[in-house]
Structures are given as C-alpha cells and as structure tokens.
Short mmCIF file of C-alpha atoms in Angstrom, two decimals:
data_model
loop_
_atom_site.label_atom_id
_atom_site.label_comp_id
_atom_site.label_asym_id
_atom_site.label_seq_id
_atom_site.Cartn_x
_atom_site.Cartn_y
_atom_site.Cartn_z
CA UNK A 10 10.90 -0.38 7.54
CA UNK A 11 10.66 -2.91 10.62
CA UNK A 12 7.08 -1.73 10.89
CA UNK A 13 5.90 -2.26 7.41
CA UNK A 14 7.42 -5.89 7.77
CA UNK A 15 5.24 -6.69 11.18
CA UNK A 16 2.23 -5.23 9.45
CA UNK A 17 2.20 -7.05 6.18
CA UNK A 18 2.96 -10.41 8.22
CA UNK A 19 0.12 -9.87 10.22
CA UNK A 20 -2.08 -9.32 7.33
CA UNK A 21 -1.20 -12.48 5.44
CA UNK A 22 -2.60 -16.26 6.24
CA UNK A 23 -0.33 -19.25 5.49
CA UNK A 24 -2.21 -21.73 3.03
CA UNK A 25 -0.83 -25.34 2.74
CA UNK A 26 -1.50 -26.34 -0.51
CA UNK A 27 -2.53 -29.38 -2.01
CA UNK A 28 1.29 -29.59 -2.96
CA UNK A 29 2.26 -28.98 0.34
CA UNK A 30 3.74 -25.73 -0.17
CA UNK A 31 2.90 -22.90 1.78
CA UNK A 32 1.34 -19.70 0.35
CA UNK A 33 0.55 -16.23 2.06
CA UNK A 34 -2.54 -14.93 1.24
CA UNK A 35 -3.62 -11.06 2.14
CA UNK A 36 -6.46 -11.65 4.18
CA UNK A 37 -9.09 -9.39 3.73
CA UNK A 38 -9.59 -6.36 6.42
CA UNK A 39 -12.56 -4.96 7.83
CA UNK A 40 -13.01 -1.91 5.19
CA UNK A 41 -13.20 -4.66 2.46
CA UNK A 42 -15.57 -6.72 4.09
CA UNK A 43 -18.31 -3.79 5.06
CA UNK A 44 -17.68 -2.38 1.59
CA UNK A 45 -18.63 -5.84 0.02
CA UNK A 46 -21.71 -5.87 3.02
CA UNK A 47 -22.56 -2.71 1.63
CA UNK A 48 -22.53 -3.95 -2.29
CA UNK A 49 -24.95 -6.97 -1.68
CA UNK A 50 -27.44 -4.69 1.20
CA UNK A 51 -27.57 -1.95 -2.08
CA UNK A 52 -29.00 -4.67 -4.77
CA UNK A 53 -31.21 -5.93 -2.21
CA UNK A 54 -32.63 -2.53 -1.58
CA UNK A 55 -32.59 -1.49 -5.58
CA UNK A 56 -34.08 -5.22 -6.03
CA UNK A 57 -36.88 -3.95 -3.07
CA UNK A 58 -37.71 -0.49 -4.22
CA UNK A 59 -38.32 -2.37 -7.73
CA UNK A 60 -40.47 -4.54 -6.81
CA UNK A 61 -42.23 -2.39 -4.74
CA UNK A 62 -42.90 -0.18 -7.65
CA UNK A 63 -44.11 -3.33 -10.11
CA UNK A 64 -46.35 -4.78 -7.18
CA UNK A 65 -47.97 -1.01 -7.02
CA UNK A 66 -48.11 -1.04 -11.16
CA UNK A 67 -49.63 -4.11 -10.94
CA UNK A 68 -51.75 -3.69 -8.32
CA UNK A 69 -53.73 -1.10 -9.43
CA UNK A 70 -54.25 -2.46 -13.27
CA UNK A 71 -55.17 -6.29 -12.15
CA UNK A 72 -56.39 -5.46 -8.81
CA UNK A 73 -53.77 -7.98 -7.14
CA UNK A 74 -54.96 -9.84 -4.21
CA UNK A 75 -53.29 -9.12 -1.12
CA UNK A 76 -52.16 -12.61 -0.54
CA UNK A 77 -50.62 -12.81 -3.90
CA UNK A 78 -48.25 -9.59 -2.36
CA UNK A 79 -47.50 -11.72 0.65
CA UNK A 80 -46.15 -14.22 -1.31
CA UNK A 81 -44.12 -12.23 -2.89
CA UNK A 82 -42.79 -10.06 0.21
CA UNK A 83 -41.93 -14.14 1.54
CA UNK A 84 -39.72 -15.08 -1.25
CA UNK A 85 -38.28 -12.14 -1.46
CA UNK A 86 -37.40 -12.50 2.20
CA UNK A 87 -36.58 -16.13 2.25
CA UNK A 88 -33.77 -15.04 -0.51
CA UNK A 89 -32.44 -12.10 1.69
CA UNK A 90 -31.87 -14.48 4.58
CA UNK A 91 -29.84 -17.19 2.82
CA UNK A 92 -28.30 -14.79 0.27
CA UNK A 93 -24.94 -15.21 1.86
CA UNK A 94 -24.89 -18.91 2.19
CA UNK A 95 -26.45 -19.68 -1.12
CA UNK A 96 -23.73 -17.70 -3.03
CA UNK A 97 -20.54 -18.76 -0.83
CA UNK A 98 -22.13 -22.36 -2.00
CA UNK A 99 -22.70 -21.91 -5.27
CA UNK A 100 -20.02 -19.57 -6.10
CA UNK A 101 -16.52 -20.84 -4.31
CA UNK A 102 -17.18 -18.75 -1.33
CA UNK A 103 -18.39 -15.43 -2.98
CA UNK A 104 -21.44 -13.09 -3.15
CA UNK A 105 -21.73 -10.26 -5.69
CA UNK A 106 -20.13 -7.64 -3.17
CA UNK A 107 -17.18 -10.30 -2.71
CA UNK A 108 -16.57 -10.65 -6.38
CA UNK A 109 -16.45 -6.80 -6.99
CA UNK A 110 -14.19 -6.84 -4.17
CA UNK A 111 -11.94 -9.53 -5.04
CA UNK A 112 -12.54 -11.46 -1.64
CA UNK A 113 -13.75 -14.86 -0.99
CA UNK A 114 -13.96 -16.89 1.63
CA UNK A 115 -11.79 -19.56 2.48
CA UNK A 116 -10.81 -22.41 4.78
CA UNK A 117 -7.88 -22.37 6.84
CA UNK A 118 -6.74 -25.70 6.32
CA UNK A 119 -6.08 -24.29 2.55
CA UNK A 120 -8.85 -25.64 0.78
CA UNK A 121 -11.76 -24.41 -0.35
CA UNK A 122 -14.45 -24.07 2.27
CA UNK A 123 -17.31 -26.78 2.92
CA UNK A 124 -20.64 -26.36 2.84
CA UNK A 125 -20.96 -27.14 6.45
CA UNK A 126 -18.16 -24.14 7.11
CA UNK A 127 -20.43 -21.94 4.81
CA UNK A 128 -23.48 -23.20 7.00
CA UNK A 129 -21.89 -21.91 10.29
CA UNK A 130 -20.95 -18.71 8.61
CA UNK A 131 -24.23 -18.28 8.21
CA UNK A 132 -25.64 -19.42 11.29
CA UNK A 133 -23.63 -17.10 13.34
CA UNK A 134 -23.80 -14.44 11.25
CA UNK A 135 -27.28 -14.53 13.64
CA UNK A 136 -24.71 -13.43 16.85
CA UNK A 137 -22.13 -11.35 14.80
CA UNK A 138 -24.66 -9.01 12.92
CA UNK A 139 -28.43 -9.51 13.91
CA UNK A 140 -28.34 -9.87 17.59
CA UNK A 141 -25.62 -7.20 18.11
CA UNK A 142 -26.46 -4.48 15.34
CA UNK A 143 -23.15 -5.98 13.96
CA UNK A 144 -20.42 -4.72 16.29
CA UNK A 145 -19.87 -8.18 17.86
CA UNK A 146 -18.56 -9.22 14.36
CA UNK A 147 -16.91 -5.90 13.24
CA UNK A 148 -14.84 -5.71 16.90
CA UNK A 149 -14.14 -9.69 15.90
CA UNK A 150 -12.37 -8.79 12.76
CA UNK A 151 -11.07 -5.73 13.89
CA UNK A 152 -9.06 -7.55 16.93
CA UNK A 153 -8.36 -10.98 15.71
CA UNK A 154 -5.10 -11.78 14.34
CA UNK A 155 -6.66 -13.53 10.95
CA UNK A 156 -9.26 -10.63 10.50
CA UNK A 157 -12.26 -13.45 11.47
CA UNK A 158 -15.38 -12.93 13.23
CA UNK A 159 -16.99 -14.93 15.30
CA UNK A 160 -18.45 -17.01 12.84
CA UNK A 161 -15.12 -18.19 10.65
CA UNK A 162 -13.59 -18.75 14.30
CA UNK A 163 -16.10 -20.81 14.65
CA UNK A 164 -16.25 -22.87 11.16
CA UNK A 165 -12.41 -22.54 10.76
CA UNK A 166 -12.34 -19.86 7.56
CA UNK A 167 -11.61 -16.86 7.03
CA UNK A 168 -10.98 -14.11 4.07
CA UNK A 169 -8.79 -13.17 1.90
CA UNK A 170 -7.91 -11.20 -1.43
CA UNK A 171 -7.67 -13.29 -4.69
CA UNK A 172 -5.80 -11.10 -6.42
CA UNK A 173 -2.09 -9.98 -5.21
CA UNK A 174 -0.81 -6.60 -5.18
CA UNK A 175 1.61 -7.53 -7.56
CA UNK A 176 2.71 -5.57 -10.99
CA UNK A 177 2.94 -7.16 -13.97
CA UNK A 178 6.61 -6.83 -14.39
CA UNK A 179 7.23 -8.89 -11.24
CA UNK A 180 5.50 -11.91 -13.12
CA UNK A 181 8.10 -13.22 -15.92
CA UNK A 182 6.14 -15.97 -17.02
CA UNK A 183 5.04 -14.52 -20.56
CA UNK A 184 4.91 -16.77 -23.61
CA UNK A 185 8.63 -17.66 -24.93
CA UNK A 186 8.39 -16.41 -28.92
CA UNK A 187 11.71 -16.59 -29.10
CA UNK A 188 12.68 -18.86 -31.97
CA UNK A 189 16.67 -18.88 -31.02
CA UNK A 190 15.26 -19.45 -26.79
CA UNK A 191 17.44 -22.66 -25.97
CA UNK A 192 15.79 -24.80 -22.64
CA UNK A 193 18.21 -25.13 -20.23
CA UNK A 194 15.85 -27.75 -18.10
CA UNK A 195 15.03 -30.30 -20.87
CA UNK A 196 12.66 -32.39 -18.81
CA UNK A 197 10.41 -29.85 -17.60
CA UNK A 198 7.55 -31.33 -19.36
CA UNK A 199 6.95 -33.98 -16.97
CA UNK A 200 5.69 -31.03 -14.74
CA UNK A 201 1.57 -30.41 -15.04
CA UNK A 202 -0.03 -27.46 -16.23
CA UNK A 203 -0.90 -27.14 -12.23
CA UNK A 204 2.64 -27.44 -10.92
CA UNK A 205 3.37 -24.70 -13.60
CA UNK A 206 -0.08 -22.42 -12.09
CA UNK A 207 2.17 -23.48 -8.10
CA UNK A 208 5.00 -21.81 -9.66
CA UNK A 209 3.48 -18.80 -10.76
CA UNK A 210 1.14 -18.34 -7.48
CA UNK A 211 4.33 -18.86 -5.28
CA UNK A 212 6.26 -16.25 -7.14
CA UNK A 213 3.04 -13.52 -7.09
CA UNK A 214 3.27 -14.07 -3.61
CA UNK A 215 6.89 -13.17 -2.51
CA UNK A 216 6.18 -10.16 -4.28
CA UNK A 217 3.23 -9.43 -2.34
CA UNK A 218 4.90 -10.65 1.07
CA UNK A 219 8.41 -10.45 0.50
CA UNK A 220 8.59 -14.17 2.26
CA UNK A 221 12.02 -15.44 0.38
CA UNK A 222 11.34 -18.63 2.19
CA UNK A 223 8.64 -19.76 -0.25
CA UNK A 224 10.93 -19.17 -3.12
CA UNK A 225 13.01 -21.92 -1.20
CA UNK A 226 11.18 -24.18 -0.68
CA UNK A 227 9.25 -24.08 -4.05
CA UNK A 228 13.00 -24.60 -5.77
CA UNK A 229 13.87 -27.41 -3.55
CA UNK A 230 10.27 -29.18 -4.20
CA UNK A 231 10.56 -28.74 -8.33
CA UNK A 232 14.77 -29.24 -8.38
CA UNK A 233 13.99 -32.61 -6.36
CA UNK A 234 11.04 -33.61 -9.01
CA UNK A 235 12.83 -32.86 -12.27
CA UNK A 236 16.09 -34.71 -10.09
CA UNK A 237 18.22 -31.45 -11.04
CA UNK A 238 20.14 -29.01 -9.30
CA UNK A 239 19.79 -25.54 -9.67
CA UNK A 240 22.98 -24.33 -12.32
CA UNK A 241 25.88 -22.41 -10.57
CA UNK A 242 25.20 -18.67 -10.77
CA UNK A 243 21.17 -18.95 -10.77
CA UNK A 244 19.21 -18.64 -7.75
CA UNK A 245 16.23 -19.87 -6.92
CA UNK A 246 14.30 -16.96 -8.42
CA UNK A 247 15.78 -17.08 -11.69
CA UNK A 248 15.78 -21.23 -11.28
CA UNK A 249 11.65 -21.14 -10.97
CA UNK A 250 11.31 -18.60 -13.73
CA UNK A 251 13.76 -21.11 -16.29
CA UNK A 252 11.41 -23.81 -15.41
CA UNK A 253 8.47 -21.49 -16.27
CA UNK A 254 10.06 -20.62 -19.44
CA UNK A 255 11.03 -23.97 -20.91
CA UNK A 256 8.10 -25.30 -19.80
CA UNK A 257 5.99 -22.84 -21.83
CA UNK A 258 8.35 -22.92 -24.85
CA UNK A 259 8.85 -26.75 -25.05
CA UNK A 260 4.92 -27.11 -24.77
CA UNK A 261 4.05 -24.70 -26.86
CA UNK A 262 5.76 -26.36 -29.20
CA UNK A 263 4.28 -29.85 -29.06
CA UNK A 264 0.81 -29.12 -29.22
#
C-alpha cells in the first residue's frame, strides 16, 4: 500500500488555482505522450499519401507544372513544422493526438500556458526530437520528476490528464429533484457558478489522489466565505457536497 501512495504522488502536479487552492493533476507519462506523437505523425502521413495520390491524378489529366507540386510539397511542409505550436495556440494547449488522449499542456504556475511557453516548446522540440532521433526528450520525461522534457523545463509547463480517474459515483453533485430537499446552507447563492465548478474539481481530485488535505482546505475557504461553520456531525466531505446541493437546488429554482 505504501508503494501505491509514493507512486501516485509522484505522478500528480500541484496547480494553484486562480482561487488559490491547490489541485493535483495526473500528469501525463511517457506512453501517453508517444501515443498522442504517434496520432498526429499518422494524419500527417494519411494527409501525405493523399495528396500524393491527387497530385499524381492531377498530374497526369492537366499536365501540372512541376513548380505548382513544389508549392504544394512547401505548404504542406511549412504546416508539419508548426503543427504542434499552431494547435497548443489555438486549441488551449492541444493537438489532435492530445485531444484523443485527453492531455494538454499546461503551465506550472496553474494557468494556462502562453504563447511564448508554447513557442519554446516548440523551439526545443528542435534538441528533444530532431537533433537526437528523440531520445534526449523521451529519457527527459522518463527521469524527471514532473514527466517534462527538455523543452517544458525550459518554458515552465508540463502535461497532464484532463480527465480524472474518477467514477461517477464518487461525484455527488447531480441535480437536486427532490421537491421535499430542505437547504441546510441558505446563503449559498452568493457563491458563482465557478466556485461551484472549484468544488466539484477539488472533490474529483481527492478521489483521484486520495490528498484529504484539499478537502480541508477547500471547506475552510467556502465555510469562511458563506461566514458558516461546518454543522456538528458533518465533515468536510459531506460539508462541500451540502453546499453543492443547495446551491444547485436553490438556483435551479430561481431561474
């Protein structure tokens, strides 16, 4: 049991939120990060093979010039090379392979990556892939304690999953359609739709990590808000899902 502990702590980051409340994160390991490699290299090569085949179609009936195929061959290069940054930009810090994966990239500061993070990504993805036929990043990831290579060292990121190993009975947080459901926690309403979302994320993640300390400290931060204490005989646990609740029922009920 002390084993599985140590390993699970040393594959989770601690994200400060916005709220400043601390979240652990699974980062993402090696395996998920080739496999995702793998998923955007395969489109590129379907995406090649296809053109190839048009260009030859094409070719033949129209008697294409070869400069018009040299073009072609450019852009299609030109959008190979900045693949990776242009989708981390555009798309929160994911490419198709990350998506499928459920990985993104993100800073370690807890926010969401710049573009001038994504740029040095990108840059040294020059010395962690090109230069060393990729095992100076894989042997990065592998050994470094928030699965980064040389290039998130570098820019200050990393990744991790987006989506906690957590089942669906952990997550109590289901609409209230309970007409006799009485709020214990009347002024939950001053609470945002967002500190609600905090809630929620905090308790996914004590079921992913097991870290009771975030269940602490999210109860302290919302009991010292609403300016309640938590009722005798409720713990934190069932204090954060009652604030869920009523906040959901009450509303519900005034929209």
């Amino acid at each position: 049991m002390a084993k599985k502990i140590i390993f699970e702590v040393m594959e989770t980051i601690k994200i400060n939120t916005s709220q400043h409340v601390e979240i652990d994160y699974p980062v993402a390991g090696l395996g998920e990060r080739v496999a995702a490699y793998l998923i955007d290299f395969a489109m590129f090569l379907i995406i090649y093979f296809v053109a190839i085949i048009s260009l030859a179609i094409i070719g033949i009936e129209s008697n294409l010039k070869n400069s018009s195929i040299v073009i072609m061959v450019i852009i299609f290069a030109v959008c190979y090379v900045f693949y990776d940054f242009l989708c981390e930009v555009l798309f929160n810090g994911q490419s198709l392979g990350k998506k499928l994966l459920k990985i993104k990239v993100v800073s370690l500061d807890g926010g969401q990556a710049s573009i001038g993070q994504y740029f040095i990504r990108w840059i040294f993805r020059i010395a962690d892939f090109t230069l060393t036929a990729n095992l100076l990043g894989f042997i990065s990831v592998a050994v470094s304690e928030k699965k980064q290579r040389i290039g998130d060292l570098v820019a200050g990121t990393t990744l991790i999953r987006t989506v906690p190993a957590t089942k669906m009975e952990h997550i109590a947080f289901h609409p209230v359609d309970d007409e006799e459901y009485i709020p214990i926690f009347e002024n939950v309403t001053i609470l945002s739709d967002r500190d609600i979302e905090l809630i929620h994320e905090v308790i996914r993640t004590y079921y992913t990590t097991r870290n009771a300390q975030l269940i602490y400290q999210m109860a302290a931060k919302v009991s010292g808000h609403l300016s309640v204490s938590i009722p005798e005989g409720m713990n934190e646990m069932q204090f954060l899902k009652a604030i869920s609740a009523d906040y959901i029922y009450l509303t519900s009920r005034a929209v």
